[in-house]
Coordinates of N, CA and C in Angstrom, one line a residue:
T227 N 87.1 127.5 103.2 CA 87.0 126.8 101.9 C 88.3 127.1 101.1
L228 N 88.8 126.1 100.5 CA 90.0 126.2 99.6 C 89.7 125.3 98.4
S229 N 89.6 125.9 97.2 CA 89.3 125.2 96.0 C 90.5 125.3 95.1
L230 N 91.1 124.1 94.8 CA 92.3 124.0 93.9 C 91.9 123.0 92.8
S231 N 90.7 122.9 92.4 CA 90.3 122.0 91.4 C 90.7 122.5 90.0
H232 N 90.8 121.5 89.1 CA 91.2 121.8 87.7 C 92.5 122.5 87.5
N233 N 93.6 122.0 88.2 CA 94.9 122.7 88.2 C 96.0 121.8 87.8
R234 N 95.8 120.6 87.4 CA 96.9 119.7 87.0 C 97.9 119.4 88.1
I235 N 97.4 119.4 89.4 CA 98.2 119.1 90.5 C 98.4 117.6 90.6
N236 N 99.6 117.1 90.7 CA 99.8 115.6 90.8 C 100.2 115.2 92.2
Q237 N 100.6 116.1 93.1 CA 100.9 115.8 94.4 C 100.6 116.9 95.3
Y238 N 99.9 116.6 96.5 CA 99.6 117.6 97.4 C 99.9 117.1 98.8
E239 N 100.8 117.8 99.5 CA 101.3 117.5 100.8 C 101.2 118.7 101.7
T240 N 100.6 118.6 102.8 CA 100.6 119.7 103.8 C 100.6 119.2 105.2
N241 N 101.4 119.9 106.0 CA 101.4 119.6 107.4 C 101.2 121.0 108.1
V242 N 100.7 121.9 107.4 CA 100.4 123.3 107.9 C 99.2 123.2 108.9
N243 N 99.4 123.8 110.0 CA 98.3 123.7 111.0 C 97.2 124.7 110.7
N244 N 96.2 124.3 109.9 CA 95.2 125.2 109.5 C 93.9 124.8 110.2
K245 N 93.6 125.5 111.3 CA 92.4 125.2 112.1 C 91.1 125.7 111.5
N246 N 91.2 126.6 110.5 CA 90.0 127.2 110.0 C 89.4 126.5 108.8
L247 N 90.2 125.8 108.1 CA 89.8 125.2 106.8 C 88.8 124.0 107.1
R248 N 87.7 124.1 106.5 CA 86.6 123.1 106.7 C 86.3 122.3 105.4
Y249 N 86.6 123.0 104.2 CA 86.3 122.3 102.9 C 87.5 122.5 102.0
L250 N 88.0 121.4 101.5 CA 89.2 121.3 100.6 C 88.8 120.6 99.3
D251 N 88.9 121.3 98.2 CA 88.5 120.7 96.9 C 89.7 120.6 96.1
L252 N 90.2 119.4 95.8 CA 91.3 119.1 95.0 C 90.9 118.2 93.8
S253 N 89.6 118.4 93.4 CA 89.1 117.5 92.3 C 89.6 118.0 90.9
Y254 N 89.5 117.0 90.0 CA 89.9 117.2 88.6 C 91.4 117.7 88.5
N255 N 92.2 117.0 89.1 CA 93.7 117.3 89.0 C 94.3 116.0 88.5
G256 N 95.5 115.8 88.7 CA 96.2 114.5 88.4 C 96.8 113.9 89.6
L257 N 96.1 114.1 90.8 CA 96.7 113.6 92.1 C 97.0 112.2 92.1
M258 N 98.3 111.9 92.4 CA 98.7 110.5 92.6 C 99.1 110.3 94.0
K259 N 99.4 111.4 94.7 CA 99.8 111.3 96.1 C 99.1 112.5 96.9
L260 N 98.6 112.1 98.0 CA 97.9 113.1 98.9 C 98.2 112.9 100.3
T261 N 98.8 113.9 101.0 CA 99.1 113.8 102.4 C 98.5 115.0 103.1
I262 N 97.6 114.7 104.0 CA 96.9 115.8 104.7 C 97.1 115.6 106.2
T263 N 97.8 116.5 106.9 CA 97.9 116.4 108.4 C 97.7 117.8 108.9
N264 N 97.3 117.8 110.2 CA 97.1 119.1 111.0 C 96.0 120.0 110.5
M265 N 95.0 119.4 109.8 CA 93.8 120.1 109.4 C 92.7 119.7 110.3
T266 N 92.7 120.2 111.5 CA 91.9 119.6 112.6 C 90.4 119.8 112.5
N267 N 90.0 120.8 111.6 CA 88.6 121.1 111.5 C 88.1 120.7 110.0
L268 N 88.9 120.1 109.2 CA 88.5 119.7 107.9 C 87.3 118.8 107.9
Q269 N 86.2 119.2 107.3 CA 85.0 118.4 107.3 C 84.7 117.7 106.0
I270 N 85.0 118.4 104.9 CA 84.7 117.9 103.6 C 86.0 117.9 102.7
L271 N 86.3 116.7 102.1 CA 87.4 116.6 101.3 C 87.0 116.0 99.9
N272 N 87.1 116.8 98.9 CA 86.7 116.4 97.5 C 87.9 116.1 96.7
V273 N 88.2 114.8 96.4 CA 89.3 114.5 95.6 C 88.9 113.6 94.4
Q274 N 87.7 113.9 93.9 CA 87.2 113.1 92.8 C 87.9 113.5 91.5
N275 N 87.9 112.5 90.5 CA 88.5 112.7 89.2 C 90.0 113.0 89.4
N276 N 90.7 112.1 90.0 CA 92.2 112.1 90.1 C 92.7 110.7 89.8
L277 N 93.9 110.5 90.2 CA 94.6 109.2 89.9 C 95.0 108.5 91.2
L278 N 94.2 108.7 92.3 CA 94.5 108.1 93.5 C 94.2 106.6 93.5
T279 N 95.1 105.8 94.1 CA 95.0 104.3 94.2 C 94.7 103.9 95.6
S280 N 94.4 102.7 95.8 CA 94.1 102.1 97.1 C 95.3 102.4 98.1
E281 N 96.5 102.3 97.6 CA 97.7 102.6 98.5 C 97.8 104.1 98.9
N282 N 97.4 105.0 98.0 CA 97.5 106.4 98.2 C 96.5 107.0 99.2
I283 N 95.4 106.2 99.5 CA 94.4 106.8 100.4 C 94.6 106.2 101.8
N284 N 95.6 105.4 102.0 CA 95.9 104.9 103.4 C 96.2 106.1 104.3
G285 N 95.5 106.3 105.4 CA 95.7 107.4 106.3 C 95.1 108.7 105.9
L286 N 94.3 108.7 104.8 CA 93.7 109.9 104.3 C 92.5 110.4 105.1
I287 N 91.9 109.6 105.9 CA 90.7 110.0 106.5 C 90.9 110.4 107.9
P288 N 91.0 111.7 108.2 CA 91.1 112.2 109.5 C 89.9 112.0 110.3
N289 N 90.0 111.9 111.6 CA 88.8 111.5 112.5 C 87.7 112.5 112.4
Q290 N 87.9 113.7 112.2 CA 86.8 114.7 112.2 C 86.1 114.8 110.8
L291 N 86.7 114.2 109.8 CA 86.1 114.4 108.4 C 84.7 113.8 108.4
K292 N 83.8 114.6 107.8 CA 82.4 114.1 107.7 C 82.0 113.6 106.3
E293 N 82.7 114.2 105.3 CA 82.4 113.8 103.9 C 83.7 113.6 103.1
L294 N 83.8 112.5 102.4 CA 84.9 112.2 101.6 C 84.5 111.7 100.2
I295 N 84.9 112.4 99.2 CA 84.5 112.2 97.8 C 85.7 111.7 97.1
L296 N 85.6 110.4 96.7 CA 86.7 109.7 96.0 C 86.3 109.2 94.7
D297 N 85.2 109.7 94.1 CA 84.7 109.2 92.8 C 85.7 109.4 91.7
F298 N 85.7 108.5 90.7 CA 86.5 108.5 89.5 C 88.0 108.6 89.8
N299 N 88.4 107.7 90.6 CA 89.9 107.5 90.8 C 90.3 106.2 90.3
S300 N 91.4 105.6 90.8 CA 91.9 104.3 90.4 C 91.9 103.4 91.6
I301 N 90.9 103.5 92.4 CA 90.9 102.7 93.7 C 90.3 101.3 93.3
R302 N 91.1 100.3 93.7 CA 90.6 98.9 93.4 C 90.2 98.2 94.7
I303 N 90.8 98.5 95.8 CA 90.4 97.9 97.1 C 90.2 99.0 98.1
F304 N 89.1 98.9 98.8 CA 88.8 99.8 99.9 C 88.7 99.0 101.2
N305 N 89.6 99.1 102.0 CA 89.7 98.3 103.2 C 89.0 99.0 104.4
K306 N 88.1 98.3 105.1 CA 87.3 99.0 106.2 C 88.3 99.5 107.3
N307 N 89.5 99.0 107.3 CA 90.4 99.5 108.3 C 90.9 100.9 108.1
L308 N 90.6 101.4 106.9 CA 90.9 102.8 106.6 C 90.1 103.8 107.4
I309 N 88.9 103.3 107.8 CA 88.0 104.2 108.6 C 88.2 103.7 110.1
T310 N 88.7 104.6 110.9 CA 88.8 104.2 112.3 C 87.5 104.2 113.1
P311 N 87.4 103.5 114.1 CA 86.1 103.3 114.8 C 85.6 104.7 115.4
N312 N 86.4 105.6 115.7 CA 86.0 106.9 116.3 C 85.8 107.9 115.2
N313 N 85.8 107.5 113.9 CA 85.7 108.4 112.8 C 84.3 109.1 112.7
S314 N 84.2 110.3 112.3 CA 83.0 111.1 112.2 C 82.4 111.0 110.8
L315 N 83.0 110.2 109.9 CA 82.5 110.1 108.5 C 81.1 109.8 108.4
E316 N 80.3 110.6 107.7 CA 78.9 110.4 107.4 C 78.6 110.1 106.0
T317 N 79.5 110.6 105.0 CA 79.3 110.3 103.6 C 80.6 109.9 103.0
L318 N 80.6 108.8 102.3 CA 81.7 108.3 101.6 C 81.3 107.9 100.2
S319 N 81.8 108.6 99.2 CA 81.4 108.4 97.8 C 82.6 107.8 97.1
L320 N 82.3 106.7 96.4 CA 83.3 105.9 95.7 C 82.9 105.5 94.3
Q321 N 82.1 106.3 93.7 CA 81.5 106.0 92.4 C 82.6 105.9 91.3
S322 N 82.4 105.0 90.4 CA 83.2 104.8 89.2 C 84.7 104.6 89.5
N323 N 85.0 103.7 90.5 CA 86.3 103.2 90.7 C 86.3 101.7 90.2
D324 N 87.4 101.2 89.9 CA 87.5 99.8 89.3 C 87.8 98.8 90.5
F325 N 86.8 98.6 91.3 CA 86.9 97.7 92.4 C 87.0 96.2 92.1
L326 N 87.8 95.5 92.9 CA 87.9 94.1 92.8 C 86.7 93.6 93.7
L327 N 85.9 92.7 93.2 CA 84.7 92.2 93.9 C 85.0 91.2 95.0
N328 N 86.1 90.6 95.0 CA 86.4 89.6 96.0 C 87.1 90.1 97.3
N329 N 86.9 91.4 97.6 CA 87.5 91.9 98.7 C 86.6 91.7 100.0
S330 N 87.0 90.8 100.8 CA 86.2 90.4 102.0 C 86.3 91.5 103.1
N331 N 87.3 92.3 103.0 CA 87.5 93.3 104.1 C 86.9 94.7 103.7
A332 N 86.1 94.8 102.7 CA 85.6 96.1 102.3 C 84.7 96.7 103.3
F333 N 83.6 96.1 103.7 CA 82.7 96.7 104.7 C 82.1 95.6 105.4

């Protein structure tokens, strides 16, 4: 578990090979960019209450991730192609984002 919530972080990039990290909490920051690679056992990613947009979450969902919390961001479009067919995602929370209702590729 790594909690970096409430820290005014606006960018988080890692390519560190961290096989032990299962829970990463980056909530309540000012994240506008997020890049996560080589976290092969990450199961829960909490990035609620940030400034992430539809473009910033492209490629965010690793195959092994089980829970993704994207509440209270600036996401307007969520394309179903962001979730790969072999993805393990069980819970996706997108509360209080300003979605466009005419997105035919959502789900």
